[in-house]
Amino acid sequence: MITIPVSSHDAAQIFALEYYLMTEKKFTDTIFMLWSTTPTVMLGKYQDAASEVNLSYVKDHKIKIVRRRSGGGTIYTDEGGCQFTFIQPTTEKVIDFSTGMNLIVTALAQLGISVTIDGRNDLLAKGRKVSGNAQYLEGNYRLHHGSLLFNTDQASMARVLQVDPLKLASKGIASVRQRTGNLQQQRPDWSATIFRRYLKQTILEMIPHSIYHLTSADKTCVSKIKQRKFKSPFTNKPFSDQFSCSKKKYLKGVGLLQLSFTVKEQRLTAIKLTGDFFSTLEPKSFSTALVGTTFKPYPVFQALSQVLTATPIMGLTAETLTALIFEQQDN
């Protein structure tokens, strides 16, 4: 394993570094990084900022917003927690959280902190979420990054995040504050700085590793990628929000899905897919593949089958997505 020291607290800079390591540097061994941020909102690849975030509060409190290249949900991070990254060479084109999450669970256990894996990508401590994880594939690499809440400002998190009621209902809760917790409850004598130091030390003791320090040339390339791909969280927001119909549903093992579309003369003329699911699907490609399709179940199913065969959405079938589109809304 190769570990790379990270001094930046700018999430956009670190996301650019991750992308650089996968697309240009291309190490042949697994990469591990541990890092933290100033107060930041991280949007999933397929999420709409206006629906997920209290934008006025974020602006007033100068909280940064950045969009990940991975799917999953929106999270809030600050100096009270940490983020970890694993970049693994792979020829398997599948999302798989097991290796990274099991490693984190084992490392935390060695620190006397007990957590359990919940669902597809969360870690819980005493029934409360303390870690969210996300992945994406790029070339022959799988990137797994996640967050750990140690003494994160829960009040700010609750004000920043606007979690969809359907998602909250699926967890049997009414608010973000009910869902999340901090690991400091199990180590009240530690600061977040001490926690990060011990966690990194523990992981590096578990796996033989070497250290790679970024060169000035590396840093120049990363800065260019940041400007090109992570400058604004709104740059890859797909198309207009003006649609005549919208269908939304939380599916276990998939996540929250929302399909917004317009039909004219029995054909789809616009369609947008948003949510907290995991895929390598590009939003514009999804729209392009569906626009013009006859608005009947079988033609839509055929088009969706082709899209999802080429770029699967974790846990989702074309049949399920077709059923959502044509599902009758309750009056």
mmCIF file of N, CA and C in Angstrom, residues 179-286:
data_model
loop_
_atom_site.group_PDB
_atom_site.id
_atom_site.type_symbol
_atom_site.label_atom_id
_atom_site.label_comp_id
_atom_site.label_asym_id
_atom_site.label_seq_id
_atom_site.Cartn_x
_atom_site.Cartn_y
_atom_site.Cartn_z
ATOM 1 N N ARG A 179 -30.542 10.799 13.429
ATOM 2 C CA ARG A 179 -29.848 9.770 12.664
ATOM 3 C C ARG A 179 -28.354 9.706 12.962
ATOM 4 N N THR A 180 -27.700 10.841 13.187
ATOM 5 C CA THR A 180 -26.242 10.869 13.256
ATOM 6 C C THR A 180 -25.725 10.965 14.692
ATOM 7 N N GLY A 181 -24.480 10.522 14.866
ATOM 8 C CA GLY A 181 -23.821 10.588 16.156
ATOM 9 C C GLY A 181 -22.344 10.878 15.993
ATOM 10 N N ASN A 182 -21.629 10.976 17.093
ATOM 11 C CA ASN A 182 -20.194 11.239 17.086
ATOM 12 C C ASN A 182 -19.448 10.134 17.833
ATOM 13 N N LEU A 183 -18.311 9.739 17.279
ATOM 14 C CA LEU A 183 -17.505 8.686 17.896
ATOM 15 C C LEU A 183 -16.855 9.132 19.202
ATOM 16 N N GLN A 184 -16.807 10.420 19.447
ATOM 17 C CA GLN A 184 -16.191 10.907 20.679
ATOM 18 C C GLN A 184 -16.920 10.390 21.919
ATOM 19 N N GLN A 185 -18.155 9.966 21.759
ATOM 20 C CA GLN A 185 -18.885 9.390 22.888
ATOM 21 C C GLN A 185 -18.169 8.155 23.432
ATOM 22 N N GLN A 186 -17.432 7.465 22.564
ATOM 23 C CA GLN A 186 -16.694 6.283 23.004
ATOM 24 C C GLN A 186 -15.256 6.608 23.416
ATOM 25 N N ARG A 187 -14.765 7.769 23.048
ATOM 26 C CA ARG A 187 -13.424 8.212 23.436
ATOM 27 C C ARG A 187 -13.485 9.680 23.852
ATOM 28 N N PRO A 188 -14.177 9.974 24.970
ATOM 29 C CA PRO A 188 -14.390 11.382 25.359
ATOM 30 C C PRO A 188 -13.118 12.122 25.732
ATOM 31 N N ASP A 189 -12.030 11.385 26.005
ATOM 32 C CA ASP A 189 -10.769 12.028 26.380
ATOM 33 C C ASP A 189 -9.924 12.424 25.182
ATOM 34 N N TRP A 190 -10.391 12.095 23.961
ATOM 35 C CA TRP A 190 -9.640 12.406 22.746
ATOM 36 C C TRP A 190 -10.204 13.638 22.053
ATOM 37 N N SER A 191 -9.328 14.374 21.392
ATOM 38 C CA SER A 191 -9.740 15.419 20.457
ATOM 39 C C SER A 191 -9.818 14.794 19.060
ATOM 40 N N ALA A 192 -10.384 15.533 18.114
ATOM 41 C CA ALA A 192 -10.438 15.037 16.738
ATOM 42 C C ALA A 192 -9.033 14.864 16.168
ATOM 43 N N THR A 193 -8.120 15.741 16.544
ATOM 44 C CA THR A 193 -6.733 15.646 16.066
ATOM 45 C C THR A 193 -6.075 14.361 16.546
ATOM 46 N N ILE A 194 -6.263 14.024 17.817
ATOM 47 C CA ILE A 194 -5.704 12.786 18.356
ATOM 48 C C ILE A 194 -6.342 11.580 17.676
ATOM 49 N N PHE A 195 -7.651 11.625 17.486
ATOM 50 C CA PHE A 195 -8.356 10.526 16.813
ATOM 51 C C PHE A 195 -7.782 10.277 15.422
ATOM 52 N N ARG A 196 -7.597 11.341 14.644
ATOM 53 C CA ARG A 196 -7.063 11.176 13.290
ATOM 54 C C ARG A 196 -5.657 10.570 13.325
ATOM 55 N N ARG A 197 -4.848 11.039 14.265
ATOM 56 C CA ARG A 197 -3.483 10.529 14.350
ATOM 57 C C ARG A 197 -3.466 9.040 14.689
ATOM 58 N N TYR A 198 -4.270 8.640 15.660
ATOM 59 C CA TYR A 198 -4.295 7.235 16.066
ATOM 60 C C TYR A 198 -4.892 6.346 14.973
ATOM 61 N N LEU A 199 -5.922 6.853 14.295
ATOM 62 C CA LEU A 199 -6.544 6.056 13.234
ATOM 63 C C LEU A 199 -5.558 5.804 12.098
ATOM 64 N N LYS A 200 -4.886 6.849 11.658
ATOM 65 C CA LYS A 200 -3.907 6.687 10.583
ATOM 66 C C LYS A 200 -2.790 5.741 11.004
ATOM 67 N N GLN A 201 -2.287 5.918 12.202
ATOM 68 C CA GLN A 201 -1.214 5.060 12.703
ATOM 69 C C GLN A 201 -1.656 3.599 12.732
ATOM 70 N N THR A 202 -2.876 3.353 13.170
ATOM 71 C CA THR A 202 -3.391 1.987 13.260
ATOM 72 C C THR A 202 -3.515 1.340 11.890
ATOM 73 N N ILE A 203 -4.072 2.072 10.925
ATOM 74 C CA ILE A 203 -4.224 1.519 9.574
ATOM 75 C C ILE A 203 -2.859 1.211 8.963
ATOM 76 N N LEU A 204 -1.902 2.095 9.139
ATOM 77 C CA LEU A 204 -0.572 1.877 8.558
ATOM 78 C C LEU A 204 0.165 0.728 9.251
ATOM 79 N N GLU A 205 -0.148 0.473 10.516
ATOM 80 C CA GLU A 205 0.452 -0.674 11.194
ATOM 81 C C GLU A 205 -0.159 -1.984 10.730
ATOM 82 N N MET A 206 -1.382 -1.932 10.224
ATOM 83 C CA MET A 206 -2.075 -3.137 9.779
ATOM 84 C C MET A 206 -1.583 -3.623 8.427
ATOM 85 N N ILE A 207 -1.104 -2.699 7.574
ATOM 86 C CA ILE A 207 -0.757 -3.045 6.195
ATOM 87 C C ILE A 207 0.637 -2.520 5.859
ATOM 88 N N PRO A 208 1.531 -3.362 5.328
ATOM 89 C CA PRO A 208 2.844 -2.859 4.884
ATOM 90 C C PRO A 208 2.654 -1.738 3.867
ATOM 91 N N HIS A 209 3.460 -0.672 3.989
ATOM 92 C CA HIS A 209 3.217 0.490 3.140
ATOM 93 C C HIS A 209 4.499 1.255 2.877
ATOM 94 N N SER A 210 4.423 2.095 1.882
ATOM 95 C CA SER A 210 5.462 3.086 1.611
ATOM 96 C C SER A 210 4.798 4.447 1.567
ATOM 97 N N ILE A 211 5.604 5.504 1.709
ATOM 98 C CA ILE A 211 5.072 6.870 1.708
ATOM 99 C C ILE A 211 5.486 7.576 0.420
ATOM 100 N N TYR A 212 4.514 8.219 -0.225
ATOM 101 C CA TYR A 212 4.810 9.007 -1.417
ATOM 102 C C TYR A 212 4.463 10.463 -1.135
ATOM 103 N N HIS A 213 5.432 11.361 -1.342
ATOM 104 C CA HIS A 213 5.199 12.792 -1.178
ATOM 105 C C HIS A 213 4.979 13.432 -2.542
ATOM 106 N N LEU A 214 3.924 14.198 -2.668
ATOM 107 C CA LEU A 214 3.612 14.846 -3.935
ATOM 108 C C LEU A 214 4.732 15.787 -4.347
ATOM 109 N N THR A 215 5.081 15.755 -5.625
ATOM 110 C CA THR A 215 6.090 16.663 -6.161
ATOM 111 C C THR A 215 5.417 17.967 -6.591
ATOM 112 N N SER A 216 6.214 18.949 -6.931
ATOM 113 C CA SER A 216 5.653 20.213 -7.422
ATOM 114 C C SER A 216 4.900 19.991 -8.732
ATOM 115 N N ALA A 217 5.400 19.066 -9.560
ATOM 116 C CA ALA A 217 4.710 18.748 -10.821
ATOM 117 C C ALA A 217 3.348 18.110 -10.537
ATOM 118 N N ASP A 218 3.303 17.201 -9.544
ATOM 119 C CA ASP A 218 2.022 16.596 -9.154
ATOM 120 C C ASP A 218 1.036 17.674 -8.729
ATOM 121 N N LYS A 219 1.489 18.588 -7.892
ATOM 122 C CA LYS A 219 0.612 19.622 -7.350
ATOM 123 C C LYS A 219 0.088 20.547 -8.443
ATOM 124 N N THR A 220 0.920 20.817 -9.440
ATOM 125 C CA THR A 220 0.478 21.647 -10.567
ATOM 126 C C THR A 220 -0.637 20.959 -11.332
ATOM 127 N N CYS A 221 -0.474 19.673 -11.590
ATOM 128 C CA CYS A 221 -1.505 18.906 -12.308
ATOM 129 C C CYS A 221 -2.805 18.852 -11.516
ATOM 130 N N VAL A 222 -2.700 18.656 -10.214
ATOM 131 C CA VAL A 222 -3.886 18.585 -9.367
ATOM 132 C C VAL A 222 -4.632 19.922 -9.383
ATOM 133 N N SER A 223 -3.908 21.019 -9.317
ATOM 134 C CA SER A 223 -4.545 22.338 -9.339
ATOM 135 C C SER A 223 -5.309 22.571 -10.637
ATOM 136 N N LYS A 224 -4.757 22.106 -11.745
ATOM 137 C CA LYS A 224 -5.439 22.250 -13.038
ATOM 138 C C LYS A 224 -6.718 21.426 -13.073
ATOM 139 N N ILE A 225 -6.658 20.222 -12.525
ATOM 140 C CA ILE A 225 -7.850 19.369 -12.482
ATOM 141 C C ILE A 225 -8.920 20.002 -11.597
ATOM 142 N N LYS A 226 -8.505 20.573 -10.486
ATOM 143 C CA LYS A 226 -9.456 21.234 -9.595
ATOM 144 C C LYS A 226 -10.214 22.336 -10.337
ATOM 145 N N GLN A 227 -9.512 23.164 -11.065
ATOM 146 C CA GLN A 227 -10.151 24.245 -11.809
ATOM 147 C C GLN A 227 -11.063 23.722 -12.906
ATOM 148 N N ARG A 228 -10.667 22.616 -13.502
ATOM 149 C CA ARG A 228 -11.418 22.069 -14.635
ATOM 150 C C ARG A 228 -12.644 21.272 -14.210
ATOM 151 N N LYS A 229 -12.543 20.527 -13.112
ATOM 152 C CA LYS A 229 -13.602 19.580 -12.777
ATOM 153 C C LYS A 229 -14.295 19.824 -11.446
ATOM 154 N N PHE A 230 -13.698 20.606 -10.544
ATOM 155 C CA PHE A 230 -14.271 20.752 -9.215
ATOM 156 C C PHE A 230 -14.437 22.208 -8.788
ATOM 157 N N LYS A 231 -14.384 23.122 -9.740
ATOM 158 C CA LYS A 231 -14.468 24.548 -9.411
ATOM 159 C C LYS A 231 -15.837 24.918 -8.872
ATOM 160 N N SER A 232 -16.893 24.375 -9.478
ATOM 161 C CA SER A 232 -18.249 24.710 -9.064
ATOM 162 C C SER A 232 -19.064 23.449 -8.864
ATOM 163 N N PRO A 233 -19.838 23.351 -7.786
ATOM 164 C CA PRO A 233 -20.678 22.171 -7.581
ATOM 165 C C PRO A 233 -21.894 22.125 -8.485
ATOM 166 N N PHE A 234 -22.133 23.195 -9.225
ATOM 167 C CA PHE A 234 -23.332 23.259 -10.046
ATOM 168 C C PHE A 234 -23.051 23.020 -11.533
ATOM 169 N N THR A 235 -21.755 22.838 -11.904
ATOM 170 C CA THR A 235 -21.428 22.758 -13.317
ATOM 171 C C THR A 235 -21.965 21.506 -13.992
ATOM 172 N N ASN A 236 -22.099 20.401 -13.261
ATOM 173 C CA ASN A 236 -22.589 19.187 -13.909
ATOM 174 C C ASN A 236 -24.037 18.891 -13.537
ATOM 175 N N LYS A 237 -24.750 19.933 -13.142
ATOM 176 C CA LYS A 237 -26.176 19.759 -12.869
ATOM 177 C C LYS A 237 -26.904 19.592 -14.204
ATOM 178 N N PRO A 238 -27.605 18.473 -14.395
ATOM 179 C CA PRO A 238 -28.141 18.175 -15.718
ATOM 180 C C PRO A 238 -29.364 18.995 -16.111
ATOM 181 N N PHE A 239 -29.207 19.793 -17.142
ATOM 182 C CA PHE A 239 -30.310 20.446 -17.842
ATOM 183 C C PHE A 239 -31.218 21.296 -16.951
ATOM 184 N N SER A 240 -32.374 21.603 -17.489
ATOM 185 C CA SER A 240 -33.318 22.500 -16.809
ATOM 186 C C SER A 240 -34.139 21.759 -15.761
ATOM 187 N N ASP A 241 -34.630 22.507 -14.787
ATOM 188 C CA ASP A 241 -35.496 21.913 -13.773
ATOM 189 C C ASP A 241 -36.977 22.005 -14.169
ATOM 190 N N GLN A 242 -37.252 22.450 -15.363
ATOM 191 C CA GLN A 242 -38.633 22.620 -15.786
ATOM 192 C C GLN A 242 -39.158 21.336 -16.429
ATOM 193 N N PHE A 243 -39.822 20.506 -15.618
ATOM 194 C CA PHE A 243 -40.380 19.245 -16.107
ATOM 195 C C PHE A 243 -41.859 19.177 -15.746
ATOM 196 N N SER A 244 -42.616 18.434 -16.525
ATOM 197 C CA SER A 244 -44.053 18.363 -16.297
ATOM 198 C C SER A 244 -44.438 17.262 -15.326
ATOM 199 N N CYS A 245 -43.529 16.323 -15.046
ATOM 200 C CA CYS A 245 -43.860 15.212 -14.161
ATOM 201 C C CYS A 245 -42.627 14.802 -13.370
ATOM 202 N N SER A 246 -42.839 14.358 -12.145
ATOM 203 C CA SER A 246 -41.731 13.903 -11.318
ATOM 204 C C SER A 246 -42.177 12.713 -10.488
ATOM 205 N N LYS A 247 -41.357 11.675 -10.441
ATOM 206 C CA LYS A 247 -41.631 10.474 -9.650
ATOM 207 C C LYS A 247 -40.450 10.238 -8.722
ATOM 208 N N LYS A 248 -40.742 9.953 -7.458
ATOM 209 C CA LYS A 248 -39.671 9.790 -6.474
ATOM 210 C C LYS A 248 -39.968 8.607 -5.573
ATOM 211 N N LYS A 249 -38.895 7.859 -5.250
ATOM 212 C CA LYS A 249 -39.088 6.686 -4.407
ATOM 213 C C LYS A 249 -37.772 6.301 -3.747
ATOM 214 N N TYR A 250 -37.852 5.808 -2.508
ATOM 215 C CA TYR A 250 -36.670 5.253 -1.843
ATOM 216 C C TYR A 250 -36.726 3.745 -1.991
ATOM 217 N N LEU A 251 -35.665 3.160 -2.562
ATOM 218 C CA LEU A 251 -35.588 1.722 -2.782
ATOM 219 C C LEU A 251 -34.460 1.145 -1.953
ATOM 220 N N LYS A 252 -34.759 0.178 -1.129
ATOM 221 C CA LYS A 252 -33.744 -0.455 -0.299
ATOM 222 C C LYS A 252 -32.669 -1.088 -1.167
ATOM 223 N N GLY A 253 -31.403 -0.819 -0.841
ATOM 224 C CA GLY A 253 -30.292 -1.356 -1.617
ATOM 225 C C GLY A 253 -29.913 -0.497 -2.803
ATOM 226 N N VAL A 254 -30.754 0.482 -3.127
ATOM 227 C CA VAL A 254 -30.486 1.397 -4.244
ATOM 228 C C VAL A 254 -30.291 2.808 -3.721
ATOM 229 N N GLY A 255 -31.270 3.276 -2.927
ATOM 230 C CA GLY A 255 -31.244 4.637 -2.410
ATOM 231 C C GLY A 255 -32.441 5.421 -2.896
ATOM 232 N N LEU A 256 -32.346 6.721 -2.808
ATOM 233 C CA LEU A 256 -33.419 7.606 -3.239
ATOM 234 C C LEU A 256 -33.281 7.889 -4.731
ATOM 235 N N LEU A 257 -34.364 7.704 -5.462
ATOM 236 C CA LEU A 257 -34.394 7.968 -6.905
ATOM 237 C C LEU A 257 -35.464 9.007 -7.195
ATOM 238 N N GLN A 258 -35.152 9.965 -8.055
ATOM 239 C CA GLN A 258 -36.152 10.898 -8.541
ATOM 240 C C GLN A 258 -36.003 11.038 -10.050
ATOM 241 N N LEU A 259 -37.080 10.792 -10.754
ATOM 242 C CA LEU A 259 -37.122 10.947 -12.208
ATOM 243 C C LEU A 259 -38.049 12.106 -12.540
ATOM 244 N N SER A 260 -37.510 13.111 -13.220
ATOM 245 C CA SER A 260 -38.301 14.252 -13.673
ATOM 246 C C SER A 260 -38.292 14.230 -15.190
ATOM 247 N N PHE A 261 -39.472 14.379 -15.800
ATOM 248 C CA PHE A 261 -39.519 14.252 -17.254
ATOM 249 C C PHE A 261 -40.695 15.026 -17.846
ATOM 250 N N THR A 262 -40.606 15.227 -19.140
ATOM 251 C CA THR A 262 -41.664 15.884 -19.908
ATOM 252 C C THR A 262 -42.014 15.011 -21.103
ATOM 253 N N VAL A 263 -43.311 14.863 -21.352
ATOM 254 C CA VAL A 263 -43.797 14.066 -22.481
ATOM 255 C C VAL A 263 -44.629 14.951 -23.396
ATOM 256 N N LYS A 264 -44.294 14.933 -24.686
ATOM 257 C CA LYS A 264 -45.082 15.654 -25.686
ATOM 258 C C LYS A 264 -45.325 14.739 -26.868
ATOM 259 N N GLU A 265 -46.567 14.699 -27.288
ATOM 260 C CA GLU A 265 -46.956 13.851 -28.426
ATOM 261 C C GLU A 265 -46.480 12.419 -28.236
ATOM 262 N N GLN A 266 -46.677 11.910 -27.001
ATOM 263 C CA GLN A 266 -46.381 10.518 -26.648
ATOM 264 C C GLN A 266 -44.903 10.152 -26.743
ATOM 265 N N ARG A 267 -44.025 11.148 -26.622
ATOM 266 C CA ARG A 267 -42.589 10.874 -26.594
ATOM 267 C C ARG A 267 -41.935 11.668 -25.464
ATOM 268 N N LEU A 268 -40.900 11.070 -24.882
ATOM 269 C CA LEU A 268 -40.120 11.774 -23.880
ATOM 270 C C LEU A 268 -39.316 12.884 -24.558
ATOM 271 N N THR A 269 -39.511 14.112 -24.121
ATOM 272 C CA THR A 269 -38.758 15.229 -24.705
ATOM 273 C C THR A 269 -37.676 15.755 -23.768
ATOM 274 N N ALA A 270 -37.745 15.367 -22.488
ATOM 275 C CA ALA A 270 -36.715 15.734 -21.510
ATOM 276 C C ALA A 270 -36.826 14.784 -20.332
ATOM 277 N N ILE A 271 -35.686 14.431 -19.761
ATOM 278 C CA ILE A 271 -35.705 13.548 -18.595
ATOM 279 C C ILE A 271 -34.426 13.757 -17.785
ATOM 280 N N LYS A 272 -34.555 13.740 -16.462
ATOM 281 C CA LYS A 272 -33.420 13.907 -15.558
ATOM 282 C C LYS A 272 -33.544 12.904 -14.429
ATOM 283 N N LEU A 273 -32.441 12.251 -14.093
ATOM 284 C CA LEU A 273 -32.401 11.292 -12.991
ATOM 285 C C LEU A 273 -31.500 11.837 -11.893
ATOM 286 N N THR A 274 -32.033 11.980 -10.683
ATOM 287 C CA THR A 274 -31.240 12.435 -9.546
ATOM 288 C C THR A 274 -31.449 11.471 -8.385
ATOM 289 N N GLY A 275 -30.570 11.563 -7.381
ATOM 290 C CA GLY A 275 -30.702 10.702 -6.213
ATOM 291 C C GLY A 275 -29.375 10.450 -5.543
ATOM 292 N N ASP A 276 -29.367 9.490 -4.611
ATOM 293 C CA ASP A 276 -28.137 9.181 -3.883
ATOM 294 C C ASP A 276 -27.650 7.756 -4.174
ATOM 295 N N PHE A 277 -27.916 7.296 -5.363
ATOM 296 C CA PHE A 277 -27.509 5.957 -5.806
ATOM 297 C C PHE A 277 -26.049 5.971 -6.252
ATOM 298 N N PHE A 278 -25.525 4.775 -6.570
ATOM 299 C CA PHE A 278 -24.142 4.640 -7.016
ATOM 300 C C PHE A 278 -24.085 4.082 -8.433
ATOM 301 N N SER A 279 -23.293 4.742 -9.263
ATOM 302 C CA SER A 279 -23.170 4.342 -10.660
ATOM 303 C C SER A 279 -22.003 5.102 -11.284
ATOM 304 N N THR A 280 -21.618 4.691 -12.486
ATOM 305 C CA THR A 280 -20.683 5.487 -13.286
ATOM 306 C C THR A 280 -21.435 6.210 -14.406
ATOM 307 N N LEU A 281 -22.738 6.131 -14.368
ATOM 308 C CA LEU A 281 -23.588 6.747 -15.385
ATOM 309 C C LEU A 281 -23.425 8.259 -15.390
ATOM 310 N N GLU A 282 -23.285 8.826 -16.595
ATOM 311 C CA GLU A 282 -23.239 10.280 -16.734
ATOM 312 C C GLU A 282 -24.664 10.802 -16.955
ATOM 313 N N PRO A 283 -25.098 11.804 -16.187
ATOM 314 C CA PRO A 283 -26.467 12.306 -16.297
ATOM 315 C C PRO A 283 -26.867 12.695 -17.724
ATOM 316 N N LYS A 284 -25.949 13.361 -18.440
ATOM 317 C CA LYS A 284 -26.278 13.784 -19.806
ATOM 318 C C LYS A 284 -26.471 12.580 -20.716
ATOM 319 N N SER A 285 -25.675 11.541 -20.530
ATOM 320 C CA SER A 285 -25.807 10.329 -21.352
ATOM 321 C C SER A 285 -27.145 9.655 -21.110
ATOM 322 N N PHE A 286 -27.588 9.641 -19.843
ATOM 323 C CA PHE A 286 -28.877 9.051 -19.517
ATOM 324 C C PHE A 286 -29.990 9.784 -20.245
#
